[in-house]
Amino acid sequence: SQKIEQNSEALNIQEGKTATLTCNYTNYSPAYLQWYRQDPGRGPVFLLLIRENEKEKRKERLKVTFDTTLKQSLFHITASQPADSATYLCALDETGGGADGLTFGKGTHLIIQP
Amino acid sequence: KAGVTQTPRYLIKTRGQQVTLSCSPISGHRSVSWYQQTPGQGLQFLFEYFSETQRNKGNFPGRFSGRQFSNSRSEMNVSTLELGDSALYLCASSLLPGQGTGGDAFFGQGTRLTVV
């Protein structure tokens, strides 16, 4: 069966360190993989998208890698700050047109300790 | 410009009742998708509307329905509410159908539905 797995337990990182979040999937062939941030009581906010033929994508302190052989994406936040504390969701789009909607993981709760 | 607006923000209903949730997309956006978010299942796709037509539907029972109006505003309805329908219901709007290009989909703050 299809499955998207993210670290189910909260991830505690000290301020200034690099936070690395993992997204593993099985039985999917995503055309795109996306990362979102969600704060309590708010909707998800898009952060980064990476295509199946891309290995890495960067945006300011954020970096995403995509390994279609391992079926895994890693999401890095460098020089982490307490304001980065939130739940981070990965989402797959198999069709490239999103006609079936995005399929989300359950998210990883990241806590940056000052 | 104004973001995606969902109303109401919070709702408490009794089992067996029905409920209607509203979503006003960003001005100019014509596609609206709905998602259900629960701690156990995470975010799950309900359906997507474009130009007043449902393009696709997720794996939810027929008690969940929706529609889109000519001004792109969308409503979703849940009939015969069950305790398990308690969730955060999110809508996302985008210019065009599908969200595969990423960054094109903007989520509202959601409606928190509690069924008692």
Short mmCIF file of C-alpha atoms in Angstrom, two decimals, chain B:
data_model
loop_
_atom_site.label_atom_id
_atom_site.label_comp_id
_atom_site.label_asym_id
_atom_site.label_seq_id
_atom_site.Cartn_x
_atom_site.Cartn_y
_atom_site.Cartn_z
CA LYS B 1 -4.21 41.05 -1.53
CA ALA B 2 -6.52 39.19 0.80
CA GLY B 3 -5.75 35.55 1.48
CA VAL B 4 -8.04 32.55 1.51
CA THR B 5 -10.94 33.10 3.88
CA GLN B 6 -12.73 30.24 5.58
CA THR B 7 -15.84 30.65 7.68
CA PRO B 8 -16.67 29.92 10.34
CA ARG B 9 -13.38 29.38 12.18
CA TYR B 10 -14.91 27.17 14.82
CA LEU B 11 -18.05 25.08 14.84
CA ILE B 12 -19.64 22.65 17.29
CA LYS B 13 -22.32 20.32 15.98
CA THR B 14 -24.25 17.37 17.31
CA ARG B 15 -23.98 13.90 15.83
CA GLY B 16 -26.54 13.41 13.08
CA GLN B 17 -26.69 17.09 12.12
CA GLN B 18 -25.35 18.53 8.90
CA VAL B 19 -22.88 21.35 8.43
CA THR B 20 -21.84 23.71 5.64
CA LEU B 21 -18.40 25.29 5.51
CA SER B 22 -17.43 28.17 3.27
CA CYS B 23 -14.22 29.08 1.47
CA SER B 24 -13.52 32.31 -0.42
CA PRO B 25 -10.40 31.93 -2.57
CA ILE B 26 -7.83 34.57 -3.33
CA SER B 27 -9.17 37.05 -5.88
CA GLY B 28 -8.57 35.71 -9.37
CA HIS B 29 -8.07 32.13 -8.24
CA ARG B 30 -10.51 29.74 -9.84
CA SER B 31 -9.52 26.41 -8.30
CA VAL B 32 -10.46 25.39 -4.78
CA SER B 33 -9.45 22.17 -3.04
CA TRP B 34 -10.66 20.88 0.29
CA TYR B 35 -8.74 18.81 2.82
CA GLN B 36 -9.56 17.18 6.15
CA GLN B 37 -6.86 17.19 8.82
CA THR B 38 -6.97 14.92 11.88
CA PRO B 39 -4.18 13.89 14.26
CA GLY B 40 -4.56 10.25 13.25
CA GLN B 41 -4.81 10.55 9.48
CA GLY B 42 -3.07 13.83 8.80
CA LEU B 43 -4.15 15.93 5.83
CA GLN B 44 -6.41 14.08 3.40
CA PHE B 45 -7.71 15.31 0.07
CA LEU B 46 -11.48 15.67 -0.14
CA PHE B 47 -12.18 17.23 -3.54
CA GLU B 48 -11.19 19.91 -5.99
CA TYR B 49 -13.38 22.34 -7.89
CA PHE B 50 -12.61 24.42 -10.93
CA SER B 51 -15.06 26.53 -12.90
CA GLU B 52 -17.94 25.19 -10.82
CA THR B 53 -17.09 21.58 -11.69
CA GLN B 54 -15.72 18.93 -9.39
CA ARG B 55 -12.51 17.66 -10.98
CA ASN B 56 -11.71 14.90 -8.57
CA LYS B 57 -12.69 13.48 -5.23
CA GLY B 58 -10.75 11.73 -2.51
CA ASN B 59 -11.71 8.58 -0.69
CA PHE B 60 -14.52 9.92 1.47
CA PRO B 61 -18.14 8.76 1.83
CA GLY B 62 -20.97 10.41 -0.03
CA ARG B 63 -21.90 12.35 3.11
CA PHE B 64 -19.15 14.75 2.09
CA SER B 65 -20.09 16.98 -0.81
CA GLY B 66 -19.21 20.35 -2.17
CA ARG B 67 -19.91 22.92 -4.78
CA GLN B 68 -18.40 25.99 -6.34
CA PHE B 69 -20.17 29.15 -7.36
CA SER B 70 -19.59 31.35 -10.37
CA ASN B 71 -17.50 33.75 -8.27
CA SER B 72 -15.22 30.78 -7.35
CA ARG B 73 -16.37 30.69 -3.75
CA SER B 74 -16.83 27.14 -2.56
CA GLU B 75 -18.83 25.37 0.08
CA MET B 76 -18.53 21.89 1.45
CA ASN B 77 -21.30 20.06 3.21
CA VAL B 78 -21.19 17.13 5.56
CA SER B 79 -24.48 15.41 6.29
CA THR B 80 -25.37 13.05 9.11
CA LEU B 81 -22.33 14.05 11.14
CA GLU B 82 -20.36 11.41 12.98
CA LEU B 83 -17.96 11.84 15.89
CA GLY B 84 -15.11 10.90 13.56
CA ASP B 85 -15.83 13.91 11.38
CA SER B 86 -14.30 16.15 14.03
CA ALA B 87 -11.34 17.71 12.28
CA LEU B 88 -9.74 20.82 10.87
CA TYR B 89 -11.15 21.40 7.39
CA LEU B 90 -8.82 23.34 5.12
CA CYS B 91 -9.34 24.78 1.72
CA ALA B 92 -6.64 25.79 -0.70
CA SER B 93 -7.01 28.06 -3.69
CA SER B 94 -4.92 28.29 -6.83
CA LEU B 95 -5.10 30.03 -10.18
CA LEU B 96 -5.44 26.86 -12.20
CA PRO B 97 -6.53 23.30 -11.54
CA GLY B 98 -4.08 21.08 -9.75
CA GLN B 99 -1.33 22.02 -7.37
CA GLY B 100 1.53 20.14 -8.88
CA THR B 101 3.53 23.21 -9.75
CA GLY B 102 3.71 24.05 -6.08
CA GLY B 103 3.67 27.40 -4.47
CA ASP B 104 0.50 28.08 -6.40
CA ALA B 105 -1.74 26.68 -3.71
CA PHE B 106 -2.56 28.90 -0.75
CA PHE B 107 -4.31 27.47 2.27
CA GLY B 108 -6.85 29.16 4.47
CA GLN B 109 -6.72 28.99 8.27
CA GLY B 110 -9.31 26.26 8.34
CA THR B 111 -12.57 25.56 10.10
CA ARG B 112 -12.29 23.56 13.30
CA LEU B 113 -15.35 21.28 13.44
CA THR B 114 -16.16 19.46 16.65
CA VAL B 115 -18.93 16.86 16.61
CA VAL B 116 -20.36 15.98 20.02
#
